[in-house]
Coordinates of C-alpha atoms in Angstrom, one line a residue:
M1177 CA 2.1 51.7 5.9
K1178 CA 0.5 48.6 7.2
K1179 CA 1.2 47.4 10.7
P1180 CA 2.5 43.9 10.9
P1181 CA 0.0 41.4 12.4
P1182 CA 0.5 40.5 16.0
A1183 CA 2.4 37.3 16.6
S1184 CA 0.2 34.4 17.5
P1185 CA 1.2 31.7 20.0
R1186 CA 1.5 29.2 17.1
T1187 CA 4.1 31.3 15.2
A1188 CA 5.9 33.0 18.1
P1189 CA 9.7 32.5 17.7
S1190 CA 10.0 31.5 21.4
F1191 CA 7.6 28.5 21.1
K1192 CA 9.1 25.1 20.5
S1193 CA 7.5 21.7 20.5
L1194 CA 8.3 18.1 19.8
S1195 CA 5.0 17.8 17.9
P1196 CA 4.5 19.3 14.5
G1197 CA 2.0 22.2 14.2
I1198 CA -1.4 21.5 12.7
F1199 CA -2.2 24.2 10.0
R1200 CA -5.8 23.9 8.9
A1201 CA -6.6 26.1 6.0
S1202 CA -8.9 26.4 3.0
T1203 CA -8.0 30.0 2.0
I1204 CA -4.4 30.9 1.7
V1205 CA -3.8 34.7 1.9
F1206 CA -1.2 36.7 -0.1
D1207 CA 1.0 39.7 0.7
S1208 CA 0.3 41.6 -2.5
Y1209 CA -1.7 41.8 -5.7
E1210 CA 1.4 40.6 -7.6
D1211 CA 1.7 37.5 -5.3
F1212 CA -2.0 36.6 -5.8
V1213 CA -1.8 37.0 -9.6
A1214 CA 1.2 34.7 -9.7
R1215 CA -0.1 32.2 -7.2
K1216 CA 0.0 29.2 -9.6
S1217 CA 3.8 29.7 -9.8
R1218 CA 4.0 28.6 -6.1
Q1219 CA 3.2 25.0 -7.1
P1220 CA 4.1 22.2 -6.8
D1221 CA 5.9 22.9 -3.5
G1222 CA 4.4 26.1 -2.2
F1223 CA 0.9 27.1 -1.0
S1224 CA -1.8 28.6 -3.1
Y1225 CA -5.1 27.0 -1.8
G1226 CA -5.9 24.5 0.9
V1227 CA -6.6 21.6 -1.4
T1228 CA -2.9 21.2 -2.2
G1229 CA -1.7 21.5 1.4
T1230 CA -0.3 23.5 4.3
P1231 CA 3.0 23.3 6.2
T1232 CA 1.6 20.2 8.0
H1233 CA 1.2 18.4 4.7
R1234 CA 4.6 19.4 3.5
E1235 CA 6.2 18.1 6.7
L1236 CA 4.5 14.7 6.2
E1237 CA 5.4 14.6 2.5
A1238 CA 9.1 15.4 3.4
R1239 CA 9.2 12.6 6.0
I1240 CA 7.7 10.1 3.6
A1241 CA 10.0 11.2 0.8
E1242 CA 13.0 10.7 3.1
L1243 CA 11.8 7.1 4.0
E1244 CA 11.4 6.3 0.3
G1245 CA 14.7 7.8 -0.8
A1246 CA 12.7 10.2 -3.0
R1247 CA 13.0 13.8 -3.9
H1248 CA 9.2 14.4 -4.0
C1249 CA 6.0 13.2 -2.4
V1250 CA 2.3 14.0 -2.6
V1251 CA -0.2 12.8 0.0
L1252 CA -3.8 12.0 -1.0
P1253 CA -7.0 11.2 0.8
S1254 CA -6.7 7.3 0.6
G1255 CA -4.5 4.5 -0.8
Q1256 CA -7.1 4.2 -3.6
A1257 CA -6.8 7.9 -4.4
A1258 CA -3.1 7.5 -4.7
L1259 CA -3.5 4.6 -7.0
V1260 CA -5.9 6.5 -9.2
A1261 CA -3.7 9.6 -9.2
S1262 CA -0.7 7.6 -10.2
A1263 CA -2.6 6.5 -13.4
L1264 CA -5.0 9.1 -14.6
P1265 CA -2.6 12.0 -15.4
F1266 CA -0.2 9.8 -17.4
V1267 CA -2.4 7.9 -19.9
K1268 CA -4.8 8.9 -22.6
A1269 CA -7.2 7.4 -25.2
G1270 CA -5.3 4.9 -27.4
D1271 CA -2.8 4.0 -24.7
H1272 CA -2.3 0.5 -23.3
V1273 CA -1.5 -0.3 -19.6
L1274 CA -0.5 -3.5 -17.9
M1275 CA -1.5 -4.5 -14.4
S1276 CA -0.6 -7.4 -12.1
D1277 CA -3.3 -9.9 -11.8
A1278 CA -2.9 -9.6 -8.1
S1279 CA -3.4 -5.8 -8.1
Y1280 CA -5.7 -4.2 -5.5
G1281 CA -9.3 -4.7 -6.6
G1282 CA -10.1 -0.9 -6.6
L1283 CA -7.2 -0.2 -9.0
K1284 CA -8.4 -3.0 -11.3
A1285 CA -11.9 -1.7 -11.3
F1286 CA -10.7 1.8 -12.0
A1287 CA -8.6 0.7 -14.9
H1288 CA -11.3 -1.6 -16.4
D1289 CA -14.4 0.6 -15.8
W1290 CA -13.1 4.1 -15.9
L1291 CA -9.9 4.2 -18.0
G1292 CA -11.6 1.7 -20.3
H1293 CA -14.4 4.2 -20.9
L1294 CA -11.8 6.8 -21.7
G1295 CA -10.3 4.7 -24.4
V1296 CA -7.4 3.2 -22.5
E1297 CA -6.7 -0.5 -23.1
M1298 CA -5.9 -2.6 -20.1
D1299 CA -4.4 -6.2 -19.8
V1300 CA -3.3 -8.2 -16.8
Y1301 CA -0.2 -10.2 -16.5
P1302 CA 0.7 -13.1 -14.1
A1303 CA 1.5 -11.7 -10.7
D1304 CA 4.8 -13.6 -10.3
I1305 CA 6.2 -12.5 -13.7
G1306 CA 9.7 -11.4 -14.5
K1307 CA 11.4 -10.9 -17.9
Q1308 CA 8.3 -12.5 -19.6
I1309 CA 6.5 -9.1 -19.1
E1310 CA 7.9 -8.4 -22.6
Q1311 CA 5.4 -10.8 -24.1
Y1312 CA 2.5 -8.7 -22.8
M1313 CA 3.8 -5.3 -23.9
Q1314 CA 2.5 -3.6 -27.0
P1315 CA 3.8 -0.7 -29.1
N1316 CA 1.3 1.6 -27.3
T1317 CA 2.0 0.4 -23.8
R1318 CA 2.5 3.4 -21.6
M1319 CA 2.4 2.2 -18.0
I1320 CA 3.0 -1.0 -16.0
F1321 CA 1.3 -1.3 -12.5
I1322 CA 3.1 -3.6 -10.1
E1323 CA 2.1 -4.9 -6.7
S1324 CA 4.7 -6.9 -4.8
P1325 CA 3.7 -9.1 -3.3
G1326 CA 0.0 -9.4 -4.2
T1327 CA -1.6 -8.5 -0.9
I1328 CA -4.1 -11.4 -1.0
S1329 CA -2.4 -14.2 -2.9
M1330 CA 1.2 -13.0 -2.1
E1331 CA 2.9 -13.7 -5.4
I1332 CA 6.3 -12.1 -5.8
P1333 CA 7.2 -10.6 -9.2
D1334 CA 10.8 -9.9 -10.4
V1335 CA 10.7 -6.1 -10.2
R1336 CA 14.3 -5.8 -11.5
A1337 CA 13.3 -7.7 -14.7
I1338 CA 10.1 -5.7 -15.2
V1339 CA 11.9 -2.4 -14.8
A1340 CA 14.6 -3.4 -17.3
A1341 CA 12.0 -4.3 -19.9
A1342 CA 10.0 -1.1 -19.2
R1343 CA 13.0 1.2 -19.4
E1344 CA 14.1 -0.4 -22.7
R1345 CA 10.7 0.7 -24.2
S1346 CA 10.3 4.0 -22.2
V1347 CA 7.3 2.7 -20.3
R1348 CA 6.5 4.3 -17.0
T1349 CA 6.2 2.1 -13.9
M1350 CA 4.3 2.4 -10.7
M1351 CA 4.5 0.0 -7.7
D1352 CA 2.2 -0.4 -4.8
N1353 CA 4.7 -0.9 -2.0
T1354 CA 2.4 -1.0 1.0
W1355 CA 3.1 -4.6 2.0
A1356 CA 6.9 -4.1 2.4
S1357 CA 6.9 -0.3 3.1
P1358 CA 10.2 1.5 2.4
L1359 CA 11.7 -0.2 5.5
A1360 CA 11.8 -3.5 3.6
F1361 CA 11.9 -2.4 -0.1
R1362 CA 12.6 0.9 -1.9
P1363 CA 11.0 0.8 -5.3
L1364 CA 12.7 4.0 -6.6
A1365 CA 16.1 2.5 -5.9
H1366 CA 15.1 -0.4 -8.2
G1367 CA 14.2 2.0 -11.0
I1368 CA 10.4 2.3 -10.4
D1369 CA 9.1 5.7 -11.4
M1370 CA 6.4 6.1 -8.7
S1371 CA 6.1 4.4 -5.4
V1372 CA 2.6 4.2 -3.8
E1373 CA 2.0 3.6 -0.2
A1374 CA -1.4 3.3 1.6
V1375 CA -0.5 5.6 4.6
T1376 CA -3.7 4.1 6.1
K1377 CA -1.7 0.9 6.9
F1378 CA 1.8 0.9 8.4
F1379 CA 2.5 4.7 8.4
G1380 CA -0.6 5.6 10.3
G1381 CA -0.4 2.3 12.2
H1382 CA -3.5 2.7 14.4
S1383 CA -6.5 1.9 12.1
D1384 CA -7.8 5.5 12.5
L1385 CA -7.1 7.4 9.3
L1386 CA -7.3 7.1 5.5
M1387 CA -4.5 8.4 3.4
G1388 CA -2.2 7.5 0.5
A1389 CA 1.2 8.8 -0.8
I1390 CA 3.0 8.8 -4.1
S1391 CA 6.8 9.3 -4.1
T1392 CA 9.0 10.0 -7.1
N1393 CA 12.4 11.4 -8.2
D1394 CA 11.0 12.9 -11.4
F1395 CA 10.1 16.6 -11.0
A1396 CA 7.9 16.6 -14.1
V1397 CA 5.9 13.6 -12.6
Y1398 CA 5.7 15.5 -9.3
E1399 CA 4.3 18.6 -11.0
Q1400 CA 1.6 16.5 -12.7
L1401 CA 0.7 14.7 -9.5
R1402 CA 0.3 18.1 -7.7
E1403 CA -1.8 19.4 -10.6
A1404 CA -4.0 16.2 -10.4
Q1405 CA -4.5 16.8 -6.7
A1406 CA -5.7 20.3 -7.3
T1407 CA -7.9 19.4 -10.4
L1408 CA -9.5 16.4 -8.8
G1409 CA -9.9 18.0 -5.4
L1410 CA -7.9 15.3 -3.6
A1411 CA -7.5 17.3 -0.4
V1412 CA -6.1 15.7 2.8
S1413 CA -7.0 16.8 6.3
A1414 CA -4.2 18.5 8.2
D1415 CA -5.4 16.6 11.3
D1416 CA -4.9 13.3 9.5
C1417 CA -1.4 14.4 8.5
F1418 CA -0.7 15.0 12.1
L1419 CA -1.9 11.5 13.0
A1420 CA 0.3 10.0 10.2
L1421 CA 3.3 12.0 11.4
R1422 CA 2.7 10.7 14.9
G1423 CA 2.4 7.2 13.6
L1424 CA 5.8 7.5 11.8
E1425 CA 7.4 8.1 15.2
T1426 CA 6.8 4.4 16.1
F1427 CA 6.8 3.0 12.6
K1428 CA 10.1 1.1 12.7
L1429 CA 9.4 -0.3 16.2
R1430 CA 6.0 -1.6 15.2
F1431 CA 7.2 -2.9 11.8
D1432 CA 10.1 -4.9 13.4
Q1433 CA 7.9 -6.4 16.1
Q1434 CA 5.0 -7.2 13.8
S1435 CA 7.4 -8.8 11.3
R1436 CA 8.8 -11.1 14.0
N1437 CA 5.3 -12.0 15.3
A1438 CA 4.1 -12.7 11.7
L1439 CA 7.0 -15.0 10.9
R1440 CA 6.4 -17.0 14.1
V1441 CA 2.7 -17.4 13.4
A1442 CA 3.4 -18.3 9.7
R1443 CA 5.9 -21.0 10.7
W1444 CA 3.4 -22.4 13.3
L1445 CA 0.6 -22.5 10.7
E1446 CA 2.9 -24.4 8.3
R1447 CA 2.9 -27.3 10.7
Q1448 CA -0.9 -27.5 11.2
P1449 CA -2.6 -30.5 9.6
M1450 CA -5.7 -28.5 8.4
V1451 CA -3.5 -26.0 6.6
D1452 CA -2.7 -26.8 3.0
Q1453 CA -0.4 -23.9 2.2
V1454 CA 1.0 -20.7 3.8
L1455 CA 1.4 -17.9 1.4
F1456 CA 4.3 -15.8 2.8
A1457 CA 7.5 -15.1 0.8
P1458 CA 9.8 -15.1 3.8
L1459 CA 9.1 -18.9 4.2
E1460 CA 11.4 -21.1 2.3
S1461 CA 8.4 -23.0 0.9
H1462 CA 7.1 -20.0 -1.0
P1463 CA 7.8 -20.0 -4.8
G1464 CA 9.0 -16.4 -4.6
H1465 CA 11.3 -16.8 -1.6
S1466 CA 14.5 -16.5 -3.6
I1467 CA 13.4 -13.1 -5.1
W1468 CA 12.2 -11.9 -1.7
K1469 CA 15.6 -12.9 -0.2
R1470 CA 17.5 -11.1 -2.9
D1471 CA 15.5 -7.8 -2.9
F1472 CA 13.7 -7.3 0.4
Y1473 CA 15.0 -6.3 3.8
G1474 CA 12.0 -7.4 5.9
S1475 CA 8.9 -9.4 5.9
G1476 CA 6.0 -7.1 7.2
C1477 CA 2.9 -8.3 9.0
L1478 CA 0.6 -9.6 6.3
F1479 CA 0.3 -13.1 4.9
S1480 CA -2.3 -15.6 3.7
F1481 CA -3.0 -19.3 3.9
V1482 CA -5.2 -21.9 2.3
L1483 CA -6.9 -24.6 4.3
K1484 CA -7.8 -28.2 3.5
A1485 CA -11.1 -28.1 1.7
A1486 CA -14.2 -28.1 3.9
P1487 CA -17.8 -26.8 3.9
D1488 CA -18.7 -23.2 4.6
Q1489 CA -19.9 -24.1 8.1
A1490 CA -16.4 -25.0 9.0
L1491 CA -15.1 -21.7 7.8
A1492 CA -17.8 -19.9 9.8
A1493 CA -16.9 -21.9 12.9
L1494 CA -13.2 -20.9 12.6
F1495 CA -13.9 -17.2 12.1
N1496 CA -16.7 -17.0 14.8
S1497 CA -14.6 -18.8 17.4
L1498 CA -11.7 -16.2 17.3
E1499 CA -11.4 -13.9 20.3
V1500 CA -8.0 -12.1 19.7
F1501 CA -8.2 -11.7 16.0
S1502 CA -10.8 -9.2 14.8
I1503 CA -12.5 -9.8 11.4
G1504 CA -11.6 -6.9 9.1
A1505 CA -10.2 -6.2 5.6
S1506 CA -7.4 -3.7 6.4
W1507 CA -4.0 -4.3 7.9
G1508 CA -0.9 -2.8 9.3
G1509 CA -2.4 -1.6 12.6
T1510 CA -1.5 -2.6 16.1
H1511 CA -4.5 -5.1 16.3
S1512 CA -4.5 -8.4 14.5
L1513 CA -7.0 -9.0 11.8
I1514 CA -8.4 -11.9 9.8
A1515 CA -10.1 -11.6 6.4
F1516 CA -11.8 -14.1 4.0
Y1517 CA -11.5 -14.1 0.2
P1518 CA -13.8 -16.8 -1.4
A1519 CA -12.8 -19.2 -4.1
T1520 CA -14.9 -17.3 -6.6
L1521 CA -12.7 -14.3 -6.2
Q1522 CA -9.6 -16.3 -7.1
L1523 CA -11.3 -18.1 -10.0
A1524 CA -12.4 -14.7 -11.5
R1525 CA -8.8 -13.9 -12.1
K1526 CA -7.1 -14.5 -15.4
F1527 CA -4.2 -16.3 -13.7
P1528 CA -5.8 -17.8 -10.5
P1529 CA -3.2 -18.9 -8.0
T1530 CA -5.6 -21.4 -6.4
D1531 CA -9.2 -22.7 -6.7
Q1532 CA -9.7 -22.5 -2.9
P1533 CA -10.6 -19.7 -0.6
I1534 CA -7.8 -17.6 0.9
I1535 CA -7.6 -16.5 4.5
R1536 CA -5.5 -13.5 5.2
L1537 CA -3.9 -12.4 8.5
S1538 CA -2.6 -9.1 9.6
I1539 CA -0.4 -9.7 12.7
G1540 CA -0.5 -6.9 15.3
L1541 CA 1.3 -6.3 18.5
E1542 CA -0.6 -8.7 20.8
D1543 CA 1.4 -11.4 22.6
V1544 CA 2.2 -13.9 19.9
E1545 CA 1.4 -16.9 22.1
R1546 CA -2.1 -15.5 22.5
L1547 CA -2.4 -15.2 18.7
I1548 CA -1.3 -18.8 18.2
T1549 CA -3.6 -20.1 20.9
D1550 CA -6.5 -18.2 19.2
L1551 CA -5.8 -19.7 15.8
E1552 CA -5.2 -23.1 17.4
Y1553 CA -8.7 -23.1 18.8
G1554 CA -10.1 -21.8 15.5
L1555 CA -8.5 -24.5 13.5
A1556 CA -9.8 -27.1 16.0
E1557 CA -13.3 -25.8 15.4
Y1558 CA -12.6 -25.9 11.6
A1559 CA -11.5 -29.5 11.8
A1560 CA -14.5 -30.5 14.0
H1561 CA -17.0 -29.0 11.6
S1562 CA -15.1 -30.5 8.6
Y1563 CA -15.4 -34.1 10.0
A1564 CA -18.9 -33.5 11.2
A1565 CA -19.9 -32.9 7.6
L1566 CA -18.5 -36.2 6.4
P1567 CA -21.1 -38.9 5.5

């Protein structure tokens, strides 16, 4: 008879902590020959090999599922990995998929370059579409990918109308909900089949990890997602799961404060003479404001704006004069960021929202007056270099 292994400090029943345990593992061991032979039956929730997770992963997945109002969740190594995994297991050669023209560039590239090579057709639709989605659907349409709002150009689609049209034709839907997070919008409650979050952004919250999550209420979808994780080797670090769990502790506090800061900065920018348009659905001036007001419970920290036309040297002067804002493409962390998207990127879209460059801001937790002062100085530099270029 085997002696039981000695209790380790990590598993001792007398040990309690406010922090979740970090279980790092590649190999999972089994109690018996029978357990090992039947190891595949442990999925999708159990443990069979490190690639599909440990108790640390399951703790994070359960926390995210609770936020999303979901029964199931799978965490993956990045937001892009989550987008890819939400598509690849569910389409095959001869199928047709629809994608918002404002979708994340990595997802568009995957659909066009990779799914296209596998015989899957892809079309884009206007990013602010509603019931008109029916005009883009074909008999072989199998999935609709939604992003609301578009995280550069900020269009708001009518998700309710898209879901109604999709369900009528038994078409699966996925929504990238990273902008709003489940604090401001719950896709599954609106009939979406899969809700994708870039955990990198709000959930992690500190610009120090890469992760994505897919939540669903459909157990069959969940099984396929877990199988895709194992087959594609989409393993997530237990240490990163710990960081995401820690980030969730302050998530609502950060989200609320960053939302307030973002709205103040956006309203200030609307009044600036060098600003042509502020792209932010919570503003009454935004074309999608009524849908945002109907469906969303918050505004997040990310928005964009378009400036009065000026030469490149004026844009460089604006960006290079900033001291509080850092130049970077991500968002959702505690530090404010500014990013630039050239006019060529907008014009390359099928349904371009503007023919001008777009500047995007992620508003952090700095004092909001410091942020406004920083932008005020940057816009003054932009204006000075604009006028200097005039004949």
